[in-house]
Tab-separated table of C-alpha atoms and ligand atoms in Angstrom:
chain	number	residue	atom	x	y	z
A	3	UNK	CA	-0.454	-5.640	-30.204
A	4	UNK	CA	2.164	-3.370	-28.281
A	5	UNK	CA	3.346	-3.776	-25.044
A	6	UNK	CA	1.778	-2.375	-21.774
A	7	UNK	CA	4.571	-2.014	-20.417
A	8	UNK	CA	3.362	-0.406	-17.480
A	9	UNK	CA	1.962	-3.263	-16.256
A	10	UNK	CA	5.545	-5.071	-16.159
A	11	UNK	CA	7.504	-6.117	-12.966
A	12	UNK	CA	10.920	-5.349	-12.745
A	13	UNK	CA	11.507	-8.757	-13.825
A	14	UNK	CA	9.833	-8.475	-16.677
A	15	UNK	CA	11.226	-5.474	-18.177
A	16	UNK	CA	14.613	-6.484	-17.266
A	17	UNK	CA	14.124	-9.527	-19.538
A	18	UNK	CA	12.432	-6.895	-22.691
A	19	UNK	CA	15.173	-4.568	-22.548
A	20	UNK	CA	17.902	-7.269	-22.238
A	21	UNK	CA	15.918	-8.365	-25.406
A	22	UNK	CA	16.932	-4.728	-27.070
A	23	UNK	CA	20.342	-5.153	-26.334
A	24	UNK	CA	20.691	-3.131	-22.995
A	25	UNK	CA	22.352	-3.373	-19.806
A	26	UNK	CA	20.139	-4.385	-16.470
A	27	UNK	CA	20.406	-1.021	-14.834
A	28	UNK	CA	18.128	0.028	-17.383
A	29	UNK	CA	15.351	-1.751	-16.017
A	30	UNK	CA	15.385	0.062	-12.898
A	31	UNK	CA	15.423	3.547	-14.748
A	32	UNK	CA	12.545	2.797	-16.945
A	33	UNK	CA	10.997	1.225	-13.600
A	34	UNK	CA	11.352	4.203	-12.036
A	35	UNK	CA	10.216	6.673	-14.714
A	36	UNK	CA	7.261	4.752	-14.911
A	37	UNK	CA	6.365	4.705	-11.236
A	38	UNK	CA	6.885	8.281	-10.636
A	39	UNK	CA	4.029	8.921	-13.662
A	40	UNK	CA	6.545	9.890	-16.497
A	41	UNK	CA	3.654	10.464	-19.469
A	42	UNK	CA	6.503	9.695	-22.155
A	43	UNK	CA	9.548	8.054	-22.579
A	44	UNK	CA	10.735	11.297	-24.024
A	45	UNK	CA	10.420	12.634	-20.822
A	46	UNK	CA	13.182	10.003	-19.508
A	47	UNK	CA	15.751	11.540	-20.085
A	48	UNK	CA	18.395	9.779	-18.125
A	49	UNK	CA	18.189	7.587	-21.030
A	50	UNK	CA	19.533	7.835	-24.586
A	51	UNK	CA	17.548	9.736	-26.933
A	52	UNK	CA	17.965	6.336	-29.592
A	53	UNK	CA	16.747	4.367	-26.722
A	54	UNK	CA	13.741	6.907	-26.154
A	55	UNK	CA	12.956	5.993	-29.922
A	56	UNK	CA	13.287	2.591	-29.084
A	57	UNK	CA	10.442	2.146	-26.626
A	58	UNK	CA	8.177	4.493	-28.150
A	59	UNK	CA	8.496	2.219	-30.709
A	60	UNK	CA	8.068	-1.531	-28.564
A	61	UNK	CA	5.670	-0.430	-26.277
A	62	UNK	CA	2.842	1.766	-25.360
A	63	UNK	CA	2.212	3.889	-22.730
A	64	UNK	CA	-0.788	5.554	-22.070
A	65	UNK	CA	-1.972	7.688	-19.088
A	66	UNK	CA	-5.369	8.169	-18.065
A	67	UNK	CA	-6.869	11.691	-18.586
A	68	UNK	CA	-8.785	13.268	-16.136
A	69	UNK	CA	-12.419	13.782	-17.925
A	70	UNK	CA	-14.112	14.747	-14.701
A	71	UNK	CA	-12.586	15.941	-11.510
A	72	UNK	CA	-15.196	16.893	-8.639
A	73	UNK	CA	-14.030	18.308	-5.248
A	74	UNK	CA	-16.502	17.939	-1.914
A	75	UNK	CA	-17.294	21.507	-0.141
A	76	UNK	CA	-17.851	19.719	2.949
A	77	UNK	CA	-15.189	17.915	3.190
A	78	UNK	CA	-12.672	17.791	0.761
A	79	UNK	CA	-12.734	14.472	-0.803
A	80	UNK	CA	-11.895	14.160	-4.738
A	81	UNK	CA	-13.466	12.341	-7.354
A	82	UNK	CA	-11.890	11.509	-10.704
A	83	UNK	CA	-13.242	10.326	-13.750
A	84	UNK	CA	-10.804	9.362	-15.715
A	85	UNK	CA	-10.635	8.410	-19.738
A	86	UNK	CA	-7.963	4.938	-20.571
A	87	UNK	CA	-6.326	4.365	-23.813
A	88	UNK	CA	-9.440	2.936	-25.351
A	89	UNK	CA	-12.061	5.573	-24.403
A	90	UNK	CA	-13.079	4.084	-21.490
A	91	UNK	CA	-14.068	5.633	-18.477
A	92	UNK	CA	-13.613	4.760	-14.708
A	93	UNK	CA	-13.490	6.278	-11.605
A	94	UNK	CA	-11.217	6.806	-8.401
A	95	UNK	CA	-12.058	8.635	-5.598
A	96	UNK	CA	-9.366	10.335	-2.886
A	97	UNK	CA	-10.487	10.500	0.736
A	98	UNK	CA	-8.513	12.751	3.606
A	99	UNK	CA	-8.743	10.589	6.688
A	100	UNK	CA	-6.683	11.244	10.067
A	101	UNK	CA	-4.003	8.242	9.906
A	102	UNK	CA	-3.704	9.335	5.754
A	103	UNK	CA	-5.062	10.054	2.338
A	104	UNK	CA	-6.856	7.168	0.957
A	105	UNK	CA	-7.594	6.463	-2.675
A	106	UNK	CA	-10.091	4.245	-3.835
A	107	UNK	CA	-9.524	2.730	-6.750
A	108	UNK	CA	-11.656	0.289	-9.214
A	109	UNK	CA	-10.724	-2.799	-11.001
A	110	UNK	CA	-12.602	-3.544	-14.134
A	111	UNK	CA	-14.813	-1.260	-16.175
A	112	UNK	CA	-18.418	-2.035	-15.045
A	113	UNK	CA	-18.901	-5.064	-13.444
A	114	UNK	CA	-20.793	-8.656	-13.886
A	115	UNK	CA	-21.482	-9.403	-10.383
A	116	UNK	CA	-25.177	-7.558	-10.665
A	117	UNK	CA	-25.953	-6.955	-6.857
A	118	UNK	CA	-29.261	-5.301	-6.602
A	119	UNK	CA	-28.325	-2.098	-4.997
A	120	UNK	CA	-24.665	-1.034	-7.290
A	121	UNK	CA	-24.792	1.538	-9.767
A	122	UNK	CA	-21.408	-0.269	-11.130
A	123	UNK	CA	-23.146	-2.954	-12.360
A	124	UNK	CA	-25.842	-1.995	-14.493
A	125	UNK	CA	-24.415	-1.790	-17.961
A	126	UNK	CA	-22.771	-5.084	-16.997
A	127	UNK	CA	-18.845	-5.460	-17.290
A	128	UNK	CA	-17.097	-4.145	-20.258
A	129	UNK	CA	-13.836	-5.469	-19.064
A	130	UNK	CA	-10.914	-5.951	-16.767
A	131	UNK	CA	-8.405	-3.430	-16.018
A	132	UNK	CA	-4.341	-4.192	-16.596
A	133	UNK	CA	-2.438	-3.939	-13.794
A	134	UNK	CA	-0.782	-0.858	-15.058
A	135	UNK	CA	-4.366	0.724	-15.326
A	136	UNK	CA	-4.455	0.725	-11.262
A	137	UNK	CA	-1.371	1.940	-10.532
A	138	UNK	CA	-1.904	4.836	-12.655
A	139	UNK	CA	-4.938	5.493	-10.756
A	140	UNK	CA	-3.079	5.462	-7.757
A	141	UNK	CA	-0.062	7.585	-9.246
A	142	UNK	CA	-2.064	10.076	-10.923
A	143	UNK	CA	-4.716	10.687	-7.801
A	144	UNK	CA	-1.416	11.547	-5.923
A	145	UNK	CA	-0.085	13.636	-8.731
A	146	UNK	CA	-3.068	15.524	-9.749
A	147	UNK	CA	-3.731	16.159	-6.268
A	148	UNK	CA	-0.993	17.146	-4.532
A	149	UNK	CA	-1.896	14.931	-1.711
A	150	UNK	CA	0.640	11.873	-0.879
A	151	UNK	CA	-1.399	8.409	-0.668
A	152	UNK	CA	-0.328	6.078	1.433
A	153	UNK	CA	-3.297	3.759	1.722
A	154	UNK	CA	-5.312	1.907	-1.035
A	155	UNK	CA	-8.833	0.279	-1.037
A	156	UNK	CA	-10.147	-1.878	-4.200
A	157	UNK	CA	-13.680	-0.933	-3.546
A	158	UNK	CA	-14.704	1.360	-6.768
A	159	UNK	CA	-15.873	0.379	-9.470
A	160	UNK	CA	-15.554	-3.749	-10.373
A	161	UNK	CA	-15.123	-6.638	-8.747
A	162	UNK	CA	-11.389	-7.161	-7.667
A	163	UNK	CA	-11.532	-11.118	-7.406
A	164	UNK	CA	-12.564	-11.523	-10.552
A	165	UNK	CA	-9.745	-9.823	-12.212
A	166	UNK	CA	-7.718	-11.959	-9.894
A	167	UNK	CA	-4.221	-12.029	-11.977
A	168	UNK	CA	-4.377	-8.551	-12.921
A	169	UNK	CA	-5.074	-7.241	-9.219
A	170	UNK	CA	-2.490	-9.640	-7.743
A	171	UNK	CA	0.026	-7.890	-10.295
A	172	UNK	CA	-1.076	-4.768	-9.158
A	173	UNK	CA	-0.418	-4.967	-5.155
A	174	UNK	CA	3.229	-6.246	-6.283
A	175	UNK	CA	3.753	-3.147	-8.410
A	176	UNK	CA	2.226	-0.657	-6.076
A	177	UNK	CA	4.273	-2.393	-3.066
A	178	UNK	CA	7.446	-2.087	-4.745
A	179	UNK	CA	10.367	-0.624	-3.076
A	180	UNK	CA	11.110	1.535	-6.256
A	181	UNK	CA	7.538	1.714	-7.282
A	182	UNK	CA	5.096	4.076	-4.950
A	183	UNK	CA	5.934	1.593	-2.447
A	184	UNK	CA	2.546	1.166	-0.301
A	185	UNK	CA	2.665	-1.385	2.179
A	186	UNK	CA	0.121	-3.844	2.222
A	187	UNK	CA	-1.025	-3.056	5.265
A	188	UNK	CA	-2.147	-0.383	3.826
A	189	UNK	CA	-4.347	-1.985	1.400
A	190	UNK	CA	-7.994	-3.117	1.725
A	191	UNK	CA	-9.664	-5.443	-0.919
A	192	UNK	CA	-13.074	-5.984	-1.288
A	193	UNK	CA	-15.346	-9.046	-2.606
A	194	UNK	CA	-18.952	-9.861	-3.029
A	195	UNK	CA	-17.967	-13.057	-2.269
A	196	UNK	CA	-16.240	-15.021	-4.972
A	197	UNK	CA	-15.234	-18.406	-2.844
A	198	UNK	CA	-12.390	-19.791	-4.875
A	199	UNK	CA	-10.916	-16.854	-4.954
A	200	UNK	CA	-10.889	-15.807	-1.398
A	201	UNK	CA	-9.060	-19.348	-0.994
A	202	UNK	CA	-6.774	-18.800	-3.429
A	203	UNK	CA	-5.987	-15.017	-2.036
A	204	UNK	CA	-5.889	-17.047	1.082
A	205	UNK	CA	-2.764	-18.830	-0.399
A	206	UNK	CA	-1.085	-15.946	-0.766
A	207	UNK	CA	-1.043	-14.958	2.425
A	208	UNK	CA	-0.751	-11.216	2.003
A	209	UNK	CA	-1.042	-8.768	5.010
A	210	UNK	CA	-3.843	-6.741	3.142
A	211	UNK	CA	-6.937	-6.495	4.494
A	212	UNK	CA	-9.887	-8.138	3.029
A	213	UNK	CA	-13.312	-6.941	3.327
A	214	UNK	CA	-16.155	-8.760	3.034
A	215	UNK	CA	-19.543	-7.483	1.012
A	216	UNK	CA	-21.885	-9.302	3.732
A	217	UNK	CA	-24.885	-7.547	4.038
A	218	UNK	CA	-27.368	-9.744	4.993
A	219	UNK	CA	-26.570	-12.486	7.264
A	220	UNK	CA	-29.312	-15.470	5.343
A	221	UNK	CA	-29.507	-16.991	1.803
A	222	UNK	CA	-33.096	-16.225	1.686
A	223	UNK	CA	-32.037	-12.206	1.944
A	224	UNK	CA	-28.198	-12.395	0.519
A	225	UNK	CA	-29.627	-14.070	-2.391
A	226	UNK	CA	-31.917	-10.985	-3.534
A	227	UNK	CA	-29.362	-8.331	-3.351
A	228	UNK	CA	-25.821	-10.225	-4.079
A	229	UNK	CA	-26.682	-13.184	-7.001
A	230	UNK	CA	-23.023	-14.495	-6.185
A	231	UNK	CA	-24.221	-15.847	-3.595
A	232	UNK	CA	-26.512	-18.688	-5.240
A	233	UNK	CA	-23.137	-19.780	-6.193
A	234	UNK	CA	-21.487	-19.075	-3.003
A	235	UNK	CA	-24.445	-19.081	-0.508
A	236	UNK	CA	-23.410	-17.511	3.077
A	237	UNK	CA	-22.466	-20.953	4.590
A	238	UNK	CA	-19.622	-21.694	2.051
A	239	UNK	CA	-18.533	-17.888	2.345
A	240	UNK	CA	-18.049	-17.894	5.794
A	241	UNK	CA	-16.146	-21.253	6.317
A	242	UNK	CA	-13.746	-19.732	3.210
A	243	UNK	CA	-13.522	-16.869	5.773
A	244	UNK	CA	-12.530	-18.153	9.007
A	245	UNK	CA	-10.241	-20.209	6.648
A	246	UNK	CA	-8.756	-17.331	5.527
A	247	UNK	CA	-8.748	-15.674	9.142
A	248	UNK	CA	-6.220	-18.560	10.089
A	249	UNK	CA	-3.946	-18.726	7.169
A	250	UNK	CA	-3.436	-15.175	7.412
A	251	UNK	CA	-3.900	-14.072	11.116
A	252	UNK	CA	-5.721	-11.151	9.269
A	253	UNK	CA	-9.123	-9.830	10.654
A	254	UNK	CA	-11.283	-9.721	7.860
A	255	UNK	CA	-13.836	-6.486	7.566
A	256	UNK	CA	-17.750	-7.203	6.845
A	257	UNK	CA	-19.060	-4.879	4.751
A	258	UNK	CA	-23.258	-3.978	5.326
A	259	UNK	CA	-24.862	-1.697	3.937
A	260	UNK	CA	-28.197	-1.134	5.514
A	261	UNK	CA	-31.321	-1.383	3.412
A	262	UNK	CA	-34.518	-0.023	4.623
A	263	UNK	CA	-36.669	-3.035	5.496
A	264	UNK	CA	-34.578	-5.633	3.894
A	265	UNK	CA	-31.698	-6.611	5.870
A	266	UNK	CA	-31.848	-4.052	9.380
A	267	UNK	CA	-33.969	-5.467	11.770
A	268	UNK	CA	-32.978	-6.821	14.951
A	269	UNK	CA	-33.654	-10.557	14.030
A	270	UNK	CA	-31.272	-9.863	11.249
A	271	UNK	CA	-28.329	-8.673	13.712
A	272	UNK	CA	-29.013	-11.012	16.006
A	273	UNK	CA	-28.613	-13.751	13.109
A	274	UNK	CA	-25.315	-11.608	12.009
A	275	UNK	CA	-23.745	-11.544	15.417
A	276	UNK	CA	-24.344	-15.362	15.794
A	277	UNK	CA	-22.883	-15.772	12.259
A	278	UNK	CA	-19.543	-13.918	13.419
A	279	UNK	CA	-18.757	-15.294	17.210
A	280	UNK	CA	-15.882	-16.018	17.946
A	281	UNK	CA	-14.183	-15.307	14.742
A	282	UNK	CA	-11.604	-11.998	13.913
A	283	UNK	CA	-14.174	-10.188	12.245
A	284	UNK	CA	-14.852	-6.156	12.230
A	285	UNK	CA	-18.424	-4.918	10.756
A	286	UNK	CA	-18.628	-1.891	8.865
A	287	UNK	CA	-22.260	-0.714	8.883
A	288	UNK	CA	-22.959	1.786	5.976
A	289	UNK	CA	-26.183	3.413	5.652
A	290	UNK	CA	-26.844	2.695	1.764
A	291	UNK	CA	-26.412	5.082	-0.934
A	292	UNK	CA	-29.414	6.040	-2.892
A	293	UNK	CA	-28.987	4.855	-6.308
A	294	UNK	CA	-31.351	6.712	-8.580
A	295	UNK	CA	-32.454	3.841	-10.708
A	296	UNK	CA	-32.701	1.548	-7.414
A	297	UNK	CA	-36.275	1.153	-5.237
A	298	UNK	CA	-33.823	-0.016	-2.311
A	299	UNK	CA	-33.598	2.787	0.411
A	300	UNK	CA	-31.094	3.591	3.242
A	301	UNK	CA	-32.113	2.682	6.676
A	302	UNK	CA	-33.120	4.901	9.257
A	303	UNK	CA	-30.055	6.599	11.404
A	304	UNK	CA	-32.207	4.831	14.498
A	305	UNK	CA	-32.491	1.947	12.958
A	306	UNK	CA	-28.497	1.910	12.067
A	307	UNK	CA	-27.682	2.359	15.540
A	308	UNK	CA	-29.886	0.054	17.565
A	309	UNK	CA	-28.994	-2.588	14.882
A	310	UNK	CA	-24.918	-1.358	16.005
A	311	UNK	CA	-25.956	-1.528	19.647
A	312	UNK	CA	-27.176	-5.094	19.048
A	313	UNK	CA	-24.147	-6.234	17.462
A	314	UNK	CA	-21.885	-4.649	20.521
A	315	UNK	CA	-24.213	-6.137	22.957
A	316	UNK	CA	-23.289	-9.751	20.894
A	317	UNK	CA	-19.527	-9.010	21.466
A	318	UNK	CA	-19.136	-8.128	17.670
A	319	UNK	CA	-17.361	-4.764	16.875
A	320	UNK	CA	-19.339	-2.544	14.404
A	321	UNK	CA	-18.657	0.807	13.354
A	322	UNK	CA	-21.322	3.157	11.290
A	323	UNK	CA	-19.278	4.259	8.113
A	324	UNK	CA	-18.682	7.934	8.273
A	325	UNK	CA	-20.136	8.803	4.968
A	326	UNK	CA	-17.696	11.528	2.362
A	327	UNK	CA	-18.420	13.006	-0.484
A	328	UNK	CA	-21.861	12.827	-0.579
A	329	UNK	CA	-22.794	16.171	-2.274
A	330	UNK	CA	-20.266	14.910	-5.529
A	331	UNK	CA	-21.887	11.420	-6.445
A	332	UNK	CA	-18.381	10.182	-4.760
A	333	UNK	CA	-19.672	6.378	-4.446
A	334	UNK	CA	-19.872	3.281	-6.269
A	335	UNK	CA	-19.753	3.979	-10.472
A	336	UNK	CA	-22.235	6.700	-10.163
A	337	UNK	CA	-20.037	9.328	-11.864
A	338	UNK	CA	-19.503	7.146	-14.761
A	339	UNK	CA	-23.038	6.212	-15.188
A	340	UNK	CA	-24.171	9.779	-15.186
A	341	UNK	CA	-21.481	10.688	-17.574
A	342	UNK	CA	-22.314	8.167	-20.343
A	343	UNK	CA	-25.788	8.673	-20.057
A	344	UNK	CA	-25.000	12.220	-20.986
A	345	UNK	CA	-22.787	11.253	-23.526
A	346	UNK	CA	-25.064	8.506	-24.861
B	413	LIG	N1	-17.079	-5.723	-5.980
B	413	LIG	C1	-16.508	-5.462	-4.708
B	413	LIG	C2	-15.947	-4.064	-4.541
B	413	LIG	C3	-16.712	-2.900	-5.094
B	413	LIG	S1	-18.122	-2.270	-4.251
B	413	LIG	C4	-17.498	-5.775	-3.610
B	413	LIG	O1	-18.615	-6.125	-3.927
B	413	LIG	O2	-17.122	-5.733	-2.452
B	413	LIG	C5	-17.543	-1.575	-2.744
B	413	LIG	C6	-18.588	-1.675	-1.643
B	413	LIG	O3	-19.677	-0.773	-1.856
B	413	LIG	C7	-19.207	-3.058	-1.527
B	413	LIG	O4	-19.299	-3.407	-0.173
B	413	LIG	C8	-20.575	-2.836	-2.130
B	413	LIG	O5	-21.474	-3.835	-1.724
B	413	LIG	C9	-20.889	-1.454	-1.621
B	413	LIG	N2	-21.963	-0.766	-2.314
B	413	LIG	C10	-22.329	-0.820	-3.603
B	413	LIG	N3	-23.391	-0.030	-3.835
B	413	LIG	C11	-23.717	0.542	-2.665
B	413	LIG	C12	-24.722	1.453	-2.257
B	413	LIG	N4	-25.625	1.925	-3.106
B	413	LIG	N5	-24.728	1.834	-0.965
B	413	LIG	C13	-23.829	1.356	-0.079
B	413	LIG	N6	-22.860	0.502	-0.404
B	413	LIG	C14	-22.808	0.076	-1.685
């Protein structure tokens, strides 16, 4: 197999083209190339034309092609489909928010996690993205664009935690001074709840933010929607959370999307609110997205905000997702799941 080498740290490709015979400055060139979204080593042209050869030769490099782009009347925000090296499809999605443009990127290609109410997860997960595969969806949002990102969320299509190695690689490529350089501050990473590997992000003690796929504050509910969490019932994820809370200092962000019926009523934010006291928390209510093939409905807009107002009146601070995008299919896999069912 040839080498991705656009999933190598600077370390790394210092050490392969030391292996070719070149001087370490090189590194940094072919670093660079790479992270500006060079689609060739023929177009590198600070380099030798021999050396060009060279890597075409060692390693591959393969940019995603834009299959699908969609762009919201309303508001602006960009959806890409995008075709990797294999055939593969997956999707990123570019929002314009006040403090910056945001891209949303995913991690795997379908996912295994099989919560009731995803549209990512129902062909299952074909399999896990390389590092290099999410930079490039960073790098070529920007490009294609023309709009400069400067913050990242791992909430498309996947399940970042468990492609834990490759996403870790990832936030060290995409924070790299001579890479697109995106602070981790910057950066939000979701879960459904994968315990070990919140404590083991927890080791790492990065200044990203973590968010939190909650929604629904029991086992008896959480365990209908999210099947993680017969693994990881709700007890085990929140203790892993206020551990992570103090190891970090971060505030971690609950995620809830409100289901009509199955996880808004008052009891339930009352049993939410007592579930969060006194810990750094933030809730991010988000009236659900109808999902064609899904009988699970979005809450009422009443029902969203007395079950808001209930959470305030707890001491909890929870905001009602402002919702882009919405006329171009702009959440969770649905792009890709309408475009292989055409295909298929
Ligand atoms: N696997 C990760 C990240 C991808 S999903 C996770 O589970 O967090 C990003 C967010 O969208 C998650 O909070 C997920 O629960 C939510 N989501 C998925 N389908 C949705 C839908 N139909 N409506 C609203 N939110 C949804």
């Amino acid at each position: 197999m040839m080498c991705d080498i656009k999933s190598m740290d600077l370390e790394e490709l210092t050490q392969a083209l030391s292996e070719l015979g070149e001087p370490k400055f090189r590194a940094g060139q072919v670093f660079t190339w790479l992270h500006r979204g060079a689609r060739s080593f023929e177009e590198m042209t600070n380099l030798s034309k021999q050396l060009r050869a060279r890597l075409a030769a060692e390693f591959t490099l393969c940019p995603p092609e834009v299959v699908r782009k969609q762009v919201s009347r309303t508001d602006g925000t960009i959806k890409y489909l995008w075709r990797l090296c294999d055939g593969n499809c997956v999707e990123s999605v570019v929002m314009r928010y006040h403090h910056g443009n945001t891209v949303c990127i995913s991690s795997e290609v379908g996912c295994a996690m099989g919560c009731a109410f995803c549209a990512s997860t129902r062909g299952g997960l074909v399999r896990r993205l390389t590092a290099g595969e999410m930079v490039d969806q960073v790098l070529f949002s920007q490009l294609d664009s023309g709009l400069p990102i400067s913050n990242i969320v791992l909430m498309g299509i996947g399940e970042p935690l468990d492609n834990f190695e490759n996403v870790r690689k990832f936030l060290s490529l995409i924070n790299h001074p001579q890479g697109m350089h995106i602070g981790m501050r910057h950066i939000s990473l979701s879960t459904c709840g994968l315990v070990p590997r919140i404590r083991q992000l927890a080791e790492e003690d990065l200044q990203l933010t973590l968010s939190v796929s909650l929604h629904a504050p029991t086992d008896a509910v959480r365990s209908t929607i999210i099947p993680v969490n017969k693994a990881y019932p709700v007890s085990e994820l929140m203790a892993a959370c206020r551990d992570y809370c103090q190891k970090t200092g971060r505030r971690i962000s609950f995620e809830y999307a409100m289901i009509r019926g199955v996880n808004d009523s008052l009891e339930q934010a009352q049993a939410l609110a007592a579930l969060l006291q006194g810990m750094l928390a933030h809730v991010n209510l988000i009236p659900l997205n109808d999902v064609a093939e899904s009988p699970l409905k979005p809450s009422t807009r009443q029902q969203v905000a007395a079950f808001q107002q209930a959470l305030t009146e707890k001491g909890i601070t929870a905001t009602v997702r402002r919702t882009l995008g919405s006329d171009i299919d702009a959440s969770c896999g649905q792009l890709r799941r309408k475009y292989e069912s055409k295909e298929a």
